[in-house]
Short mmCIF file of C-alpha atoms in Angstrom, two decimals:
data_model
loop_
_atom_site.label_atom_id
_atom_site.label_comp_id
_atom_site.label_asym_id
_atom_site.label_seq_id
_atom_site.Cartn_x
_atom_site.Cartn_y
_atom_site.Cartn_z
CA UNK U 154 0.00 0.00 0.00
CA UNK U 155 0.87 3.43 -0.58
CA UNK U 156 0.38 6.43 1.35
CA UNK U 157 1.74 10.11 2.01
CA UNK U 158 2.15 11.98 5.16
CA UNK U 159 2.02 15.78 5.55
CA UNK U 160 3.42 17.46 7.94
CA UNK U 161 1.85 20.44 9.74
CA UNK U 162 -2.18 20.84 8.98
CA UNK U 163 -1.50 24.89 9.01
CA UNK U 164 1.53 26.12 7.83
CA UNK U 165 1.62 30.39 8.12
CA UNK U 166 4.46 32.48 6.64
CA UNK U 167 4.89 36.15 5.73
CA UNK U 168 4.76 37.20 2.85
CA UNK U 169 8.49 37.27 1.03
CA UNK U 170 9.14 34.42 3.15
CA UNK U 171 10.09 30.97 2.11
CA UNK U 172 7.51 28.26 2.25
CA UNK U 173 8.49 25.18 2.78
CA UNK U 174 5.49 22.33 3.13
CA UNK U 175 6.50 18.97 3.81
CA UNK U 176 5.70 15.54 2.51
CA UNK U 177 6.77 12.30 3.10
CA UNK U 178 6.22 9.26 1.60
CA UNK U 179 5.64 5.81 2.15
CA UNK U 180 5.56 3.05 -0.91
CA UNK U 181 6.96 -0.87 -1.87
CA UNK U 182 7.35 0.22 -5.19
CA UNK U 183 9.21 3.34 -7.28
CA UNK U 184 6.54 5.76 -6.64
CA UNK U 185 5.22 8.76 -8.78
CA UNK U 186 4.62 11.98 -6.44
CA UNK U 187 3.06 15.07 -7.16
CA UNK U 188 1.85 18.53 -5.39
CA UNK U 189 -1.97 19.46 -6.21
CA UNK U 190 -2.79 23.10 -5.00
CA UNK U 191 -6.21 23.43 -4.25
CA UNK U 192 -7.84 27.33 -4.12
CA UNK U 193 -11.05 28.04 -2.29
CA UNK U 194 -14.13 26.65 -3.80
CA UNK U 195 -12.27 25.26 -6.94
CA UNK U 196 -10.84 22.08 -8.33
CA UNK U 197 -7.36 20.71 -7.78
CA UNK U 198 -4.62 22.24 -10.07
CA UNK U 199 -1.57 20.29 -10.56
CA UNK U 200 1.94 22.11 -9.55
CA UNK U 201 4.16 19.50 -10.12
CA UNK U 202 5.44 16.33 -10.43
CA UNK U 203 7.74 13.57 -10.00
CA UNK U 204 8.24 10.67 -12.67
CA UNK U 205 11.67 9.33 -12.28
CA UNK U 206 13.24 11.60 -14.34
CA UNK U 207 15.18 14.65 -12.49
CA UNK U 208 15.12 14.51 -8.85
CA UNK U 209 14.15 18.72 -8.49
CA UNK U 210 11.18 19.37 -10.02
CA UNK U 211 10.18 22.50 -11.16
CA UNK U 212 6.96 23.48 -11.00
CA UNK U 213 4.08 26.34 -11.58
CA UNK U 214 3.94 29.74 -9.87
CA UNK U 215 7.77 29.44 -9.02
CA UNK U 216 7.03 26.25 -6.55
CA UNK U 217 9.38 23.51 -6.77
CA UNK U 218 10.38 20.24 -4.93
CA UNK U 219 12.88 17.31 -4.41
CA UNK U 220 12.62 14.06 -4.65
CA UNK U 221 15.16 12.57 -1.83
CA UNK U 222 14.31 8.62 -1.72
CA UNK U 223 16.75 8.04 1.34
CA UNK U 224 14.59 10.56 3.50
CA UNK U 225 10.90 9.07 0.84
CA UNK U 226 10.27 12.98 1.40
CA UNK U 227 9.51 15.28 -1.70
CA UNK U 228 9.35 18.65 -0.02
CA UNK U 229 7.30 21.67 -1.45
CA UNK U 230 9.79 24.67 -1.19
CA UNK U 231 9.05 28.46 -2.55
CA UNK U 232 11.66 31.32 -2.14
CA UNK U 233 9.57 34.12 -1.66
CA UNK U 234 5.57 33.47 -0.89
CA UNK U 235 2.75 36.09 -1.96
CA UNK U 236 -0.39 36.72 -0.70
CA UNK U 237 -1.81 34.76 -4.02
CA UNK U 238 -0.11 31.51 -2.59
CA UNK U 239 -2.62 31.17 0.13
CA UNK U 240 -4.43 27.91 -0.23
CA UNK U 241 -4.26 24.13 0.60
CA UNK U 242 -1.80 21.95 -0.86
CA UNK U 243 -1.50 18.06 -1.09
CA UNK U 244 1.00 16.20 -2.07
CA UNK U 245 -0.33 12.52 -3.66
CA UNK U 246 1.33 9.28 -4.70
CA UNK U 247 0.82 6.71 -7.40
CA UNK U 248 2.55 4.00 -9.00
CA UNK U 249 4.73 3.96 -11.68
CA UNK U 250 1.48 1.82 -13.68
CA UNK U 251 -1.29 2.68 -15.82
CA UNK U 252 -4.46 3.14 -14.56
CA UNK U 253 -2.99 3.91 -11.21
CA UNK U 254 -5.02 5.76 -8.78
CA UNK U 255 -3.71 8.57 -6.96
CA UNK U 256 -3.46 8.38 -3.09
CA UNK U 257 -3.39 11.68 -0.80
CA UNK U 258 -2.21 13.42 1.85
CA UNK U 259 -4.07 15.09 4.34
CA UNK U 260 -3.63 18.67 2.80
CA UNK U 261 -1.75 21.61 3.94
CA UNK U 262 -3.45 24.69 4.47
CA UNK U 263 -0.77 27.75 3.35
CA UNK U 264 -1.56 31.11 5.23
CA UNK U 265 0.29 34.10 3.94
CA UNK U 266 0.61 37.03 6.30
CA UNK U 267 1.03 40.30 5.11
CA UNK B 1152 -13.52 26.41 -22.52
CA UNK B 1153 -13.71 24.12 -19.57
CA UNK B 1154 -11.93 20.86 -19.45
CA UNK B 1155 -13.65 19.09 -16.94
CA UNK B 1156 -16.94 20.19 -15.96
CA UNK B 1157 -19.77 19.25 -13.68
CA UNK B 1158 -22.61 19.47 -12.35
CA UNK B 1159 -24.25 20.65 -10.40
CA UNK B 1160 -21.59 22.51 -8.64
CA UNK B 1161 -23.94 22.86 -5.58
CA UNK B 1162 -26.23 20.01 -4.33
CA UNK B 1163 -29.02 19.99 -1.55
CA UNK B 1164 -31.35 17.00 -0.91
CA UNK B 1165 -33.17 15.22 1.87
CA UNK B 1166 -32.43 11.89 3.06
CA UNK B 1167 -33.44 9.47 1.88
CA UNK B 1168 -33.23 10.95 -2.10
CA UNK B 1169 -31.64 10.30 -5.29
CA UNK B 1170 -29.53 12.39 -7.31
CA UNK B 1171 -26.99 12.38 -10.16
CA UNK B 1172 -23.65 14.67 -10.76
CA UNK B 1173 -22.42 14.80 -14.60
CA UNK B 1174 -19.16 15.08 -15.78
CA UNK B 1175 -17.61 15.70 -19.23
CA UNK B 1176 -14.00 16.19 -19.86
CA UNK B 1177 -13.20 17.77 -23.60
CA UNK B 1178 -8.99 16.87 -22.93
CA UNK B 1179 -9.53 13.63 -25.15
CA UNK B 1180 -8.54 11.54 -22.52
CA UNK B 1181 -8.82 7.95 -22.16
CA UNK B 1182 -9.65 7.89 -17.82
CA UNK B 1183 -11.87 9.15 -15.90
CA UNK B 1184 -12.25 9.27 -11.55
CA UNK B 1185 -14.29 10.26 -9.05
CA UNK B 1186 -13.18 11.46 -6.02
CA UNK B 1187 -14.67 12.30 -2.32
CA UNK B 1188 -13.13 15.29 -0.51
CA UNK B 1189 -14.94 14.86 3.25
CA UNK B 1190 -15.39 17.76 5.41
CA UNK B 1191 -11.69 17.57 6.72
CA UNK B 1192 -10.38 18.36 3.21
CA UNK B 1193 -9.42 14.88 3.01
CA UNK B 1194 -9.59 13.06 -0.76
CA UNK B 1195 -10.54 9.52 -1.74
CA UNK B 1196 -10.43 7.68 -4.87
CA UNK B 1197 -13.76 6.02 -5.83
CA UNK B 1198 -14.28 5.03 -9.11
CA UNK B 1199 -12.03 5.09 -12.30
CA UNK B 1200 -13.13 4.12 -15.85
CA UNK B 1201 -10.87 3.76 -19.29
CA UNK B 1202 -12.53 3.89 -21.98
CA UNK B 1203 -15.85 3.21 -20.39
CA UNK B 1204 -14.35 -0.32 -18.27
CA UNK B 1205 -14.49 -0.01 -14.71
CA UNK B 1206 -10.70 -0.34 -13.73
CA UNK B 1207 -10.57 0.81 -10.32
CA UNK B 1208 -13.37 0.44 -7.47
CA UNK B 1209 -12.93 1.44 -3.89
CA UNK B 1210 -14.94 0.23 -0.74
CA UNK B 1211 -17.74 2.38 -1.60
CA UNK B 1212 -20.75 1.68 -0.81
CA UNK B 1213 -23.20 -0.16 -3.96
CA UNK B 1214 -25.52 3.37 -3.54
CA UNK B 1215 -23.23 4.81 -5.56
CA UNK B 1216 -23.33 3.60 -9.15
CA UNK B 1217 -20.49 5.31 -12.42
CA UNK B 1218 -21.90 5.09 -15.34
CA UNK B 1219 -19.30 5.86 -18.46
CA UNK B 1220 -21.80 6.51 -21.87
CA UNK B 1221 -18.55 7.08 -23.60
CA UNK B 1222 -15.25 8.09 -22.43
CA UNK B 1223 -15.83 11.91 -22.39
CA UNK B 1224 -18.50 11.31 -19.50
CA UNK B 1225 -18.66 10.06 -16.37
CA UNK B 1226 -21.71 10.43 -14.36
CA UNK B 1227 -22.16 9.48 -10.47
CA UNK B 1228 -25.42 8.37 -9.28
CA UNK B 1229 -26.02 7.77 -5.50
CA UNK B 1230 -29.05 5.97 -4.18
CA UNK B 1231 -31.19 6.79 -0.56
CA UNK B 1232 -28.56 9.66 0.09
CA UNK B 1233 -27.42 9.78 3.36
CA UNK B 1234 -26.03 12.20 5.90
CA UNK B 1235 -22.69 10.97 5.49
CA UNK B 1236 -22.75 11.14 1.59
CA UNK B 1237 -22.40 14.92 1.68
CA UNK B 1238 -19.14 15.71 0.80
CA UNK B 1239 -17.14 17.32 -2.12
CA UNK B 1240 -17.37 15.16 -5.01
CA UNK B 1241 -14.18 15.84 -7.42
CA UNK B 1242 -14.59 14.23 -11.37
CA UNK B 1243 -11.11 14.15 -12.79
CA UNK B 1244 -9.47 12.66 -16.09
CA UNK B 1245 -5.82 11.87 -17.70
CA UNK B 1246 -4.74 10.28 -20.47
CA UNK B 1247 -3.61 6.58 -20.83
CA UNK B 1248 -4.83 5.76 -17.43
CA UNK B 1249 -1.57 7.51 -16.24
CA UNK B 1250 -2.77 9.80 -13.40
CA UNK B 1251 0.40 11.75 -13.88
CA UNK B 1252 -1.62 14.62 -15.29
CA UNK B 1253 -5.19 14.34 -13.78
CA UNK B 1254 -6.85 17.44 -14.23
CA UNK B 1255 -9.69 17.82 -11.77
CA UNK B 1256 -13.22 19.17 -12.08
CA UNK B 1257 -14.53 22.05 -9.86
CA UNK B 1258 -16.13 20.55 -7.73
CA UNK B 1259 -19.72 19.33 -6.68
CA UNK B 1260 -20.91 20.29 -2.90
CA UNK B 1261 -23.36 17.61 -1.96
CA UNK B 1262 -25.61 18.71 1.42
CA UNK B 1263 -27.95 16.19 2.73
CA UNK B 1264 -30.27 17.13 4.99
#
């Protein structure tokens, strides 16, 4: 089985600050791993992703993370956070398969303070 | 242009009711899901079709019935709702049954009362 833990329900950080949301992972098999954003009263939006290829991932809106398979974390990290980041975040895994489902993490919800 | 739509985006019913939620993606892809997002934000797989075949079925409960007319829809019916069917119910698709680029639907609130 597969699953994802996140760290820290609430995360707050000023704005111009570095965000850093964690995620760690737990999986038998090579694992895909990705960061959904999710904005009030809307869908999920993908951010990025992790297929094997390059360990940092870059994503949208200047997020990025790393995949580090001796910690299974894949960390979101931003630089510098604006007040448009605010929102929750999950971070989901799958298996490298078709037809995989995705499984999530409990979400992250990203306060920016001015 | 949306590329996965549903609806209704908001739902309110009694107990006891029956209701549908629709859902067309216009991304060409080949899968479809349905997701639950419970009141603690938290997100569950249901139901995934390719190319109209059931490939993936969670625990849910038989209430809740996919039906796949082709694979651009995806529709959700639930049976005698229930207080603990409201929830956030999340349609989302990707191509080649790869979820590594599921792009999710807005969103339908479901309140039963």
């Amino acid at each position: 089985a597969q699953s994802v833990t996140q760290l820290g329900s609430h995360v707050s950080v000023s704005e111009g600050a570095l965000v850093l949301l964690r995620c760690n992972y737990s999986s038998s098999v090579p694992p895909y791993l990705f960061w959904y954003v999710q904005y009030p009263n809307q869908g999920l939006q993908l951010l990025l992703k992790y297929t094997s290829a390059a360990t940092l991932v870059k994503g949208i809106n200047g997020f990025e993370a790393e995949f580090k398979k001796s910690e299974t974390s894949f960390h979101l990290t931003k630089p510098s956070a604006h007040m448009s980041d605010a929102a929750e975040y999950f971070c989901a895994v799958s298996k490298q398969q078709i037809n995989e489902k995705l499984t999530f993490g409990t979400g992250t919800r990203l306060t920016i303070i001015p | 242009d949306t590329a996965v739509s549903q609806t209704p985006k908001y739902l309110v019913t009694q107990m006891g009711n029956d209701k549908s939620i629709k859902c067309e993606q216009n991304l060409g892809h080949d899968t479809m899901y349905w997701y639950k997002q419970d009141s603690k934000k938290f997100l569950k797989i249901m139901f995934s079709y390719n190319n109209k075949e059931l490939i993936i079925n969670e625990t849910v409960p038989n209430r809740f019935s996919p039906k796949s007319p082709d694979k651009a829809h995806l529709n959700l019916h639930i049976n005698s709702l229930e207080l603990g069917d409201s929830a956030v119910y999340f349609c989302a698709s990707s191509q080649r049954g790869s979820p590594t680029e599921a792009f999710f639907g807005q969103g339908t609130r479901l309140t039963v009362v």
